Short mmCIF file of N, CA, C and O in Angstrom, two decimals:
data_model
loop_
_atom_site.label_atom_id
_atom_site.label_comp_id
_atom_site.label_asym_id
_atom_site.label_seq_id
_atom_site.Cartn_x
_atom_site.Cartn_y
_atom_site.Cartn_z
N MET A 25 37.14 93.96 76.32
CA MET A 25 38.49 94.48 76.34
C MET A 25 38.64 95.52 75.24
O MET A 25 38.25 95.30 74.11
N ALA A 26 39.22 96.64 75.56
CA ALA A 26 39.39 97.73 74.60
C ALA A 26 40.53 97.42 73.63
O ALA A 26 41.50 96.78 73.97
N GLU A 27 40.39 97.90 72.40
CA GLU A 27 41.44 97.76 71.40
C GLU A 27 42.63 98.63 71.78
O GLU A 27 42.47 99.73 72.27
N MET A 28 43.83 98.13 71.54
CA MET A 28 45.03 98.92 71.77
C MET A 28 45.21 99.87 70.58
O MET A 28 44.97 99.49 69.44
N GLU A 29 45.60 101.05 70.85
CA GLU A 29 45.79 102.06 69.82
C GLU A 29 47.13 101.88 69.14
O GLU A 29 48.13 101.58 69.77
N ASP A 30 47.15 102.04 67.81
CA ASP A 30 48.41 102.03 67.05
C ASP A 30 49.06 103.39 67.24
O ASP A 30 48.57 104.39 66.76
N ARG A 31 50.15 103.41 67.98
CA ARG A 31 50.81 104.69 68.29
C ARG A 31 52.01 104.96 67.41
O ARG A 31 52.84 105.79 67.71
N SER A 32 52.11 104.26 66.29
CA SER A 32 53.26 104.42 65.41
C SER A 32 53.24 105.77 64.69
O SER A 32 54.27 106.23 64.23
N GLY A 33 52.05 106.35 64.55
CA GLY A 33 51.95 107.62 63.83
C GLY A 33 51.93 107.44 62.32
O GLY A 33 51.88 108.40 61.59
N ARG A 34 51.97 106.21 61.84
CA ARG A 34 51.98 105.95 60.41
C ARG A 34 50.57 105.92 59.86
O ARG A 34 49.63 105.52 60.53
N ASP A 35 50.45 106.30 58.62
CA ASP A 35 49.20 106.19 57.90
C ASP A 35 49.33 104.92 57.05
O ASP A 35 49.83 104.96 55.94
N TRP A 36 48.91 103.78 57.59
CA TRP A 36 49.11 102.50 56.95
C TRP A 36 48.25 102.34 55.70
O TRP A 36 47.17 102.92 55.61
N VAL A 37 48.71 101.51 54.77
CA VAL A 37 47.95 101.23 53.55
C VAL A 37 46.67 100.48 53.85
O VAL A 37 45.75 100.48 53.04
N HIS A 38 46.61 99.83 55.00
CA HIS A 38 45.39 99.21 55.50
C HIS A 38 45.54 99.01 57.00
O HIS A 38 46.63 99.05 57.54
N ASP A 39 44.41 98.83 57.67
CA ASP A 39 44.40 98.61 59.11
C ASP A 39 45.06 97.27 59.43
O ASP A 39 44.63 96.24 58.92
N PRO A 40 46.11 97.25 60.27
CA PRO A 40 46.78 95.99 60.55
C PRO A 40 45.88 94.97 61.25
O PRO A 40 46.14 93.77 61.19
N ASP A 41 44.80 95.42 61.85
CA ASP A 41 43.87 94.51 62.52
C ASP A 41 42.59 94.32 61.72
O ASP A 41 41.69 93.61 62.15
N GLY A 42 42.51 94.94 60.56
CA GLY A 42 41.33 94.82 59.72
C GLY A 42 41.38 93.56 58.88
O GLY A 42 42.29 92.75 58.96
N GLU A 43 40.38 93.40 58.04
CA GLU A 43 40.23 92.18 57.24
C GLU A 43 41.45 91.92 56.35
O GLU A 43 41.93 90.79 56.25
N LYS A 44 42.01 92.94 55.73
CA LYS A 44 43.15 92.74 54.84
C LYS A 44 44.42 92.40 55.62
O LYS A 44 45.27 91.64 55.15
N GLY A 45 44.56 92.93 56.81
CA GLY A 45 45.77 92.69 57.58
C GLY A 45 45.72 91.46 58.46
O GLY A 45 46.75 90.88 58.76
N SER A 46 44.53 91.06 58.86
CA SER A 46 44.47 89.97 59.83
C SER A 46 43.45 88.88 59.50
O SER A 46 43.29 87.94 60.27
N GLU A 47 42.77 89.00 58.37
CA GLU A 47 41.79 88.00 57.94
C GLU A 47 40.77 87.69 59.04
O GLU A 47 40.47 86.54 59.32
N GLY A 48 40.27 88.73 59.68
CA GLY A 48 39.21 88.55 60.64
C GLY A 48 39.64 88.39 62.09
O GLY A 48 38.83 88.48 62.99
N GLY A 49 40.90 88.12 62.33
CA GLY A 49 41.39 87.98 63.69
C GLY A 49 42.77 88.61 63.78
O GLY A 49 43.47 88.70 62.79
N ARG A 50 43.15 89.04 64.92
CA ARG A 50 44.42 89.73 65.06
C ARG A 50 45.59 88.75 64.90
O ARG A 50 45.65 87.75 65.58
N ASN A 51 46.45 89.01 63.93
CA ASN A 51 47.64 88.19 63.69
C ASN A 51 48.88 89.02 64.00
O ASN A 51 48.87 90.23 63.88
N TYR A 52 49.94 88.32 64.35
CA TYR A 52 51.16 88.99 64.78
C TYR A 52 52.37 88.49 63.99
O TYR A 52 52.42 87.34 63.56
N GLY A 53 53.37 89.37 63.87
CA GLY A 53 54.70 89.05 63.38
C GLY A 53 54.79 88.10 62.21
O GLY A 53 54.38 88.40 61.10
N MET A 54 55.35 86.93 62.47
CA MET A 54 55.63 85.98 61.42
C MET A 54 54.36 85.50 60.72
O MET A 54 54.38 85.22 59.52
N ALA A 55 53.25 85.40 61.43
CA ALA A 55 51.99 84.98 60.80
C ALA A 55 51.58 85.96 59.71
O ALA A 55 51.09 85.56 58.66
N VAL A 56 51.79 87.24 59.94
CA VAL A 56 51.45 88.26 58.95
C VAL A 56 52.36 88.12 57.74
O VAL A 56 51.91 88.11 56.60
N LEU A 57 53.67 88.00 57.98
CA LEU A 57 54.63 87.88 56.88
C LEU A 57 54.40 86.60 56.08
O LEU A 57 54.50 86.60 54.85
N SER A 58 54.09 85.53 56.76
CA SER A 58 53.89 84.24 56.10
C SER A 58 52.75 84.28 55.09
O SER A 58 52.82 83.65 54.04
N LYS A 59 51.71 85.05 55.39
CA LYS A 59 50.56 85.13 54.49
C LYS A 59 50.85 85.94 53.23
O LYS A 59 50.08 85.92 52.30
N MET A 60 51.99 86.62 53.20
CA MET A 60 52.35 87.43 52.04
C MET A 60 53.04 86.63 50.96
O MET A 60 53.22 87.12 49.85
N VAL A 61 53.44 85.40 51.28
CA VAL A 61 54.17 84.59 50.31
C VAL A 61 53.50 83.23 50.14
O VAL A 61 52.92 82.68 51.06
N ASP A 62 53.60 82.69 48.94
CA ASP A 62 53.07 81.37 48.63
C ASP A 62 54.25 80.43 48.42
O ASP A 62 55.11 80.67 47.57
N GLU A 63 54.27 79.36 49.19
CA GLU A 63 55.40 78.43 49.17
C GLU A 63 55.64 77.84 47.78
O GLU A 63 56.78 77.61 47.38
N ASP A 64 54.58 77.59 47.04
CA ASP A 64 54.71 76.95 45.73
C ASP A 64 55.00 77.91 44.59
O ASP A 64 55.57 77.51 43.58
N GLU A 65 54.63 79.17 44.73
CA GLU A 65 54.72 80.10 43.61
C GLU A 65 55.77 81.20 43.75
O GLU A 65 56.23 81.74 42.75
N ASP A 66 56.14 81.56 44.97
CA ASP A 66 56.96 82.75 45.17
C ASP A 66 58.46 82.50 45.36
O ASP A 66 59.22 83.45 45.47
N PHE A 67 58.87 81.25 45.41
CA PHE A 67 60.28 80.95 45.70
C PHE A 67 60.97 80.35 44.50
O PHE A 67 60.35 79.58 43.76
N PRO A 68 62.25 80.73 44.30
CA PRO A 68 63.04 81.61 45.16
C PRO A 68 62.48 83.04 45.15
O PRO A 68 61.90 83.49 44.18
N LEU A 69 62.71 83.73 46.26
CA LEU A 69 62.16 85.07 46.49
C LEU A 69 63.29 86.05 46.76
O LEU A 69 64.15 85.79 47.60
N ARG A 70 63.29 87.14 46.03
CA ARG A 70 64.30 88.17 46.25
C ARG A 70 63.79 89.18 47.26
O ARG A 70 62.65 89.66 47.17
N LYS A 71 64.63 89.50 48.21
CA LYS A 71 64.29 90.45 49.27
C LYS A 71 63.84 91.79 48.69
O LYS A 71 62.82 92.34 49.11
N ALA A 72 64.57 92.32 47.73
CA ALA A 72 64.26 93.64 47.17
C ALA A 72 62.87 93.66 46.55
O ALA A 72 62.12 94.64 46.70
N GLU A 73 62.49 92.59 45.86
CA GLU A 73 61.17 92.53 45.23
C GLU A 73 60.07 92.43 46.28
O GLU A 73 59.02 93.06 46.15
N PHE A 74 60.31 91.66 47.33
CA PHE A 74 59.33 91.52 48.40
C PHE A 74 59.11 92.85 49.10
O PHE A 74 57.98 93.28 49.32
N VAL A 75 60.20 93.55 49.42
CA VAL A 75 60.09 94.84 50.10
C VAL A 75 59.46 95.88 49.18
O VAL A 75 58.67 96.71 49.61
N SER A 76 59.76 95.81 47.89
CA SER A 76 59.15 96.74 46.94
C SER A 76 57.62 96.57 46.91
O SER A 76 56.88 97.55 46.86
N GLU A 77 57.17 95.33 46.98
CA GLU A 77 55.73 95.07 46.93
C GLU A 77 55.03 95.31 48.27
O GLU A 77 53.93 95.84 48.31
N PHE A 78 55.66 94.94 49.39
CA PHE A 78 54.98 94.95 50.68
C PHE A 78 55.60 95.90 51.71
O PHE A 78 55.15 95.93 52.86
N GLY A 79 56.61 96.67 51.35
CA GLY A 79 57.35 97.48 52.31
C GLY A 79 56.52 98.38 53.21
O GLY A 79 56.83 98.55 54.38
N ASP A 80 55.44 98.95 52.70
CA ASP A 80 54.61 99.86 53.49
C ASP A 80 53.54 99.15 54.31
O ASP A 80 52.82 99.79 55.07
N TRP A 81 53.42 97.84 54.17
CA TRP A 81 52.38 97.10 54.89
C TRP A 81 52.71 97.02 56.37
O TRP A 81 53.86 96.83 56.77
N PRO A 82 51.69 97.12 57.20
CA PRO A 82 51.90 97.03 58.65
C PRO A 82 52.02 95.58 59.13
O PRO A 82 51.35 94.69 58.61
N VAL A 83 52.88 95.38 60.13
CA VAL A 83 53.01 94.09 60.79
C VAL A 83 52.88 94.35 62.28
O VAL A 83 53.69 95.08 62.86
N ARG A 84 51.85 93.79 62.89
CA ARG A 84 51.67 93.94 64.34
C ARG A 84 52.62 92.96 65.01
O ARG A 84 52.58 91.77 64.77
N LEU A 85 53.52 93.50 65.86
CA LEU A 85 54.48 92.66 66.57
C LEU A 85 53.93 92.14 67.88
O LEU A 85 54.25 91.04 68.32
N ASN A 86 53.13 92.96 68.52
CA ASN A 86 52.48 92.57 69.78
C ASN A 86 51.26 93.49 69.96
O ASN A 86 50.94 94.26 69.06
N HIS A 87 50.65 93.42 71.11
CA HIS A 87 49.43 94.22 71.31
C HIS A 87 49.70 95.72 71.38
O HIS A 87 48.77 96.51 71.33
N ARG A 88 50.96 96.12 71.44
CA ARG A 88 51.31 97.54 71.55
C ARG A 88 52.01 98.11 70.32
O ARG A 88 52.01 99.32 70.13
N LYS A 89 52.63 97.27 69.50
CA LYS A 89 53.55 97.80 68.50
C LYS A 89 53.27 97.27 67.09
O LYS A 89 53.13 96.07 66.89
N VAL A 90 53.25 98.21 66.13
CA VAL A 90 53.09 97.91 64.72
C VAL A 90 54.27 98.56 63.99
O VAL A 90 54.59 99.72 64.23
N VAL A 91 54.91 97.79 63.10
CA VAL A 91 56.00 98.30 62.28
C VAL A 91 55.71 97.94 60.83
O VAL A 91 54.84 97.12 60.54
N SER A 92 56.46 98.51 59.92
CA SER A 92 56.28 98.18 58.51
C SER A 92 57.14 96.97 58.13
O SER A 92 58.11 96.64 58.82
N VAL A 93 56.77 96.34 57.04
CA VAL A 93 57.59 95.25 56.49
C VAL A 93 59.00 95.79 56.23
O VAL A 93 59.99 95.13 56.53
N GLU A 94 59.10 96.99 55.70
CA GLU A 94 60.40 97.59 55.42
C GLU A 94 61.23 97.74 56.70
O GLU A 94 62.44 97.49 56.69
N ASP A 95 60.60 98.13 57.81
CA ASP A 95 61.30 98.24 59.09
C ASP A 95 61.92 96.92 59.50
O ASP A 95 63.04 96.87 60.03
N ILE A 96 61.20 95.83 59.27
CA ILE A 96 61.72 94.50 59.60
C ILE A 96 62.85 94.12 58.66
O ILE A 96 63.92 93.68 59.09
N PHE A 97 62.64 94.31 57.37
CA PHE A 97 63.60 93.83 56.38
C PHE A 97 64.88 94.65 56.28
O PHE A 97 65.84 94.20 55.66
N GLU A 98 64.93 95.79 56.93
CA GLU A 98 66.21 96.49 56.97
C GLU A 98 67.21 95.73 57.85
O GLU A 98 68.41 95.97 57.77
N HIS A 99 66.73 94.76 58.63
CA HIS A 99 67.59 93.96 59.50
C HIS A 99 67.87 92.57 58.92
O HIS A 99 68.64 91.81 59.49
N VAL A 100 67.23 92.23 57.81
CA VAL A 100 67.45 90.93 57.16
C VAL A 100 68.66 91.06 56.25
O VAL A 100 68.69 91.92 55.37
N THR A 101 69.66 90.19 56.46
CA THR A 101 70.90 90.29 55.68
C THR A 101 70.86 89.51 54.37
O THR A 101 71.55 89.87 53.42
N GLU A 102 70.06 88.47 54.31
CA GLU A 102 69.97 87.67 53.09
C GLU A 102 69.29 88.47 51.99
O GLU A 102 68.36 89.21 52.24
N GLU A 103 69.75 88.27 50.75
CA GLU A 103 69.17 88.98 49.61
C GLU A 103 68.17 88.11 48.85
O GLU A 103 67.39 88.63 48.05
N GLU A 104 68.23 86.80 49.07
CA GLU A 104 67.33 85.88 48.38
C GLU A 104 67.04 84.69 49.28
O GLU A 104 67.89 84.27 50.06
N PHE A 105 65.83 84.15 49.14
CA PHE A 105 65.40 83.00 49.93
C PHE A 105 64.97 81.91 48.97
O PHE A 105 64.12 82.13 48.11
N GLU A 106 65.56 80.73 49.12
CA GLU A 106 65.25 79.61 48.24
C GLU A 106 63.92 78.94 48.59
O GLU A 106 63.23 78.43 47.70
N THR A 107 63.57 78.96 49.88
CA THR A 107 62.35 78.29 50.35
C THR A 107 61.63 79.18 51.37
O THR A 107 62.22 80.12 51.91
N LYS A 108 60.40 78.81 51.67
CA LYS A 108 59.64 79.54 52.68
C LYS A 108 60.27 79.34 54.05
O LYS A 108 60.29 80.25 54.88
N VAL A 109 60.83 78.17 54.30
CA VAL A 109 61.51 77.91 55.58
C VAL A 109 62.72 78.84 55.72
O VAL A 109 62.93 79.43 56.78
N ALA A 110 63.49 79.00 54.65
CA ALA A 110 64.64 79.92 54.69
C ALA A 110 64.19 81.35 54.93
O ALA A 110 64.82 82.10 55.68
N PHE A 111 63.08 81.74 54.32
CA PHE A 111 62.49 83.07 54.52
C PHE A 111 62.14 83.27 55.99
O PHE A 111 62.47 84.28 56.60
N HIS A 112 61.47 82.28 56.58
CA HIS A 112 61.08 82.37 57.99
C HIS A 112 62.29 82.43 58.92
O HIS A 112 62.30 83.23 59.86
N LYS A 113 63.28 81.61 58.67
CA LYS A 113 64.47 81.60 59.52
C LYS A 113 65.19 82.94 59.48
O LYS A 113 65.54 83.50 60.52
N ALA A 114 65.40 83.46 58.28
CA ALA A 114 66.11 84.73 58.14
C ALA A 114 65.32 85.88 58.76
O ALA A 114 65.88 86.74 59.44
N THR A 115 64.02 85.89 58.53
CA THR A 115 63.18 86.95 59.06
C THR A 115 63.09 86.87 60.58
O THR A 115 63.21 87.88 61.27
N GLY A 116 62.90 85.68 61.11
CA GLY A 116 62.86 85.50 62.56
C GLY A 116 64.16 85.91 63.22
O GLY A 116 64.16 86.60 64.25
N ASP A 117 65.29 85.49 62.64
CA ASP A 117 66.60 85.88 63.18
C ASP A 117 66.75 87.40 63.18
O ASP A 117 67.24 87.99 64.14
N ALA A 118 66.33 88.04 62.09
CA ALA A 118 66.43 89.50 61.99
C ALA A 118 65.55 90.19 63.02
O ALA A 118 65.98 91.16 63.66
N MET A 119 64.34 89.70 63.20
CA MET A 119 63.42 90.31 64.15
C MET A 119 63.93 90.17 65.58
O MET A 119 63.85 91.11 66.37
N ARG A 120 64.47 89.00 65.90
CA ARG A 120 65.05 88.81 67.25
C ARG A 120 66.31 89.65 67.42
O ARG A 120 66.51 90.29 68.45
N GLY A 121 67.17 89.65 66.40
CA GLY A 121 68.42 90.41 66.47
C GLY A 121 68.21 91.89 66.64
O GLY A 121 69.01 92.58 67.29
N ALA A 122 67.15 92.41 66.05
CA ALA A 122 66.83 93.84 66.15
C ALA A 122 65.95 94.14 67.35
O ALA A 122 65.52 95.27 67.53
N ASP A 123 65.67 93.14 68.14
CA ASP A 123 64.83 93.25 69.32
C ASP A 123 63.41 93.73 68.96
O ASP A 123 62.78 94.46 69.72
N LEU A 124 62.94 93.32 67.78
CA LEU A 124 61.58 93.65 67.36
C LEU A 124 60.60 92.60 67.84
O LEU A 124 59.41 92.87 67.97
N TRP A 125 61.08 91.40 68.07
CA TRP A 125 60.23 90.26 68.38
C TRP A 125 60.47 89.83 69.81
O TRP A 125 61.61 89.70 70.25
N GLU A 126 59.42 89.53 70.51
CA GLU A 126 59.56 89.09 71.90
C GLU A 126 59.76 87.59 72.01
O GLU A 126 60.03 87.08 73.08
N TYR A 127 59.62 86.86 70.90
CA TYR A 127 59.76 85.41 70.91
C TYR A 127 61.23 85.05 70.71
O TYR A 127 61.83 85.40 69.71
N HIS A 128 61.80 84.33 71.68
CA HIS A 128 63.18 83.90 71.60
C HIS A 128 63.23 82.41 71.99
O HIS A 128 63.24 82.08 73.18
N PRO A 129 63.22 81.51 71.00
CA PRO A 129 63.22 80.09 71.33
C PRO A 129 64.49 79.69 72.07
O PRO A 129 65.55 80.26 71.84
N GLY A 130 64.34 78.76 72.97
CA GLY A 130 65.50 78.27 73.70
C GLY A 130 65.83 79.05 74.94
O GLY A 130 66.76 78.71 75.66
N GLU A 131 65.13 80.11 75.20
CA GLU A 131 65.43 80.90 76.41
C GLU A 131 64.64 80.36 77.58
O GLU A 131 63.55 79.91 77.47
#
């Protein structure tokens, strides 16, 4: 099967499907974001600090689309996350609300 081309036109800080972006296998959406934070060390986590550190990093949403962390977090309304679960809930809600994510639980 041929690799899908990243048509975003962005010059990413690393290949979203390469070792740094996917740890050897293609990861998508929340799995990519989850690996950027450590549950024991990074919380509470401020949105501004997270975006400052990772804003230019690519996040593959599906086999066709790659966006930046900053693109996702412009839709996140919370400014701080007390736990990793809160981070995931807010990020998932933002991704679904902005129609960036194809996963919609309960549908």
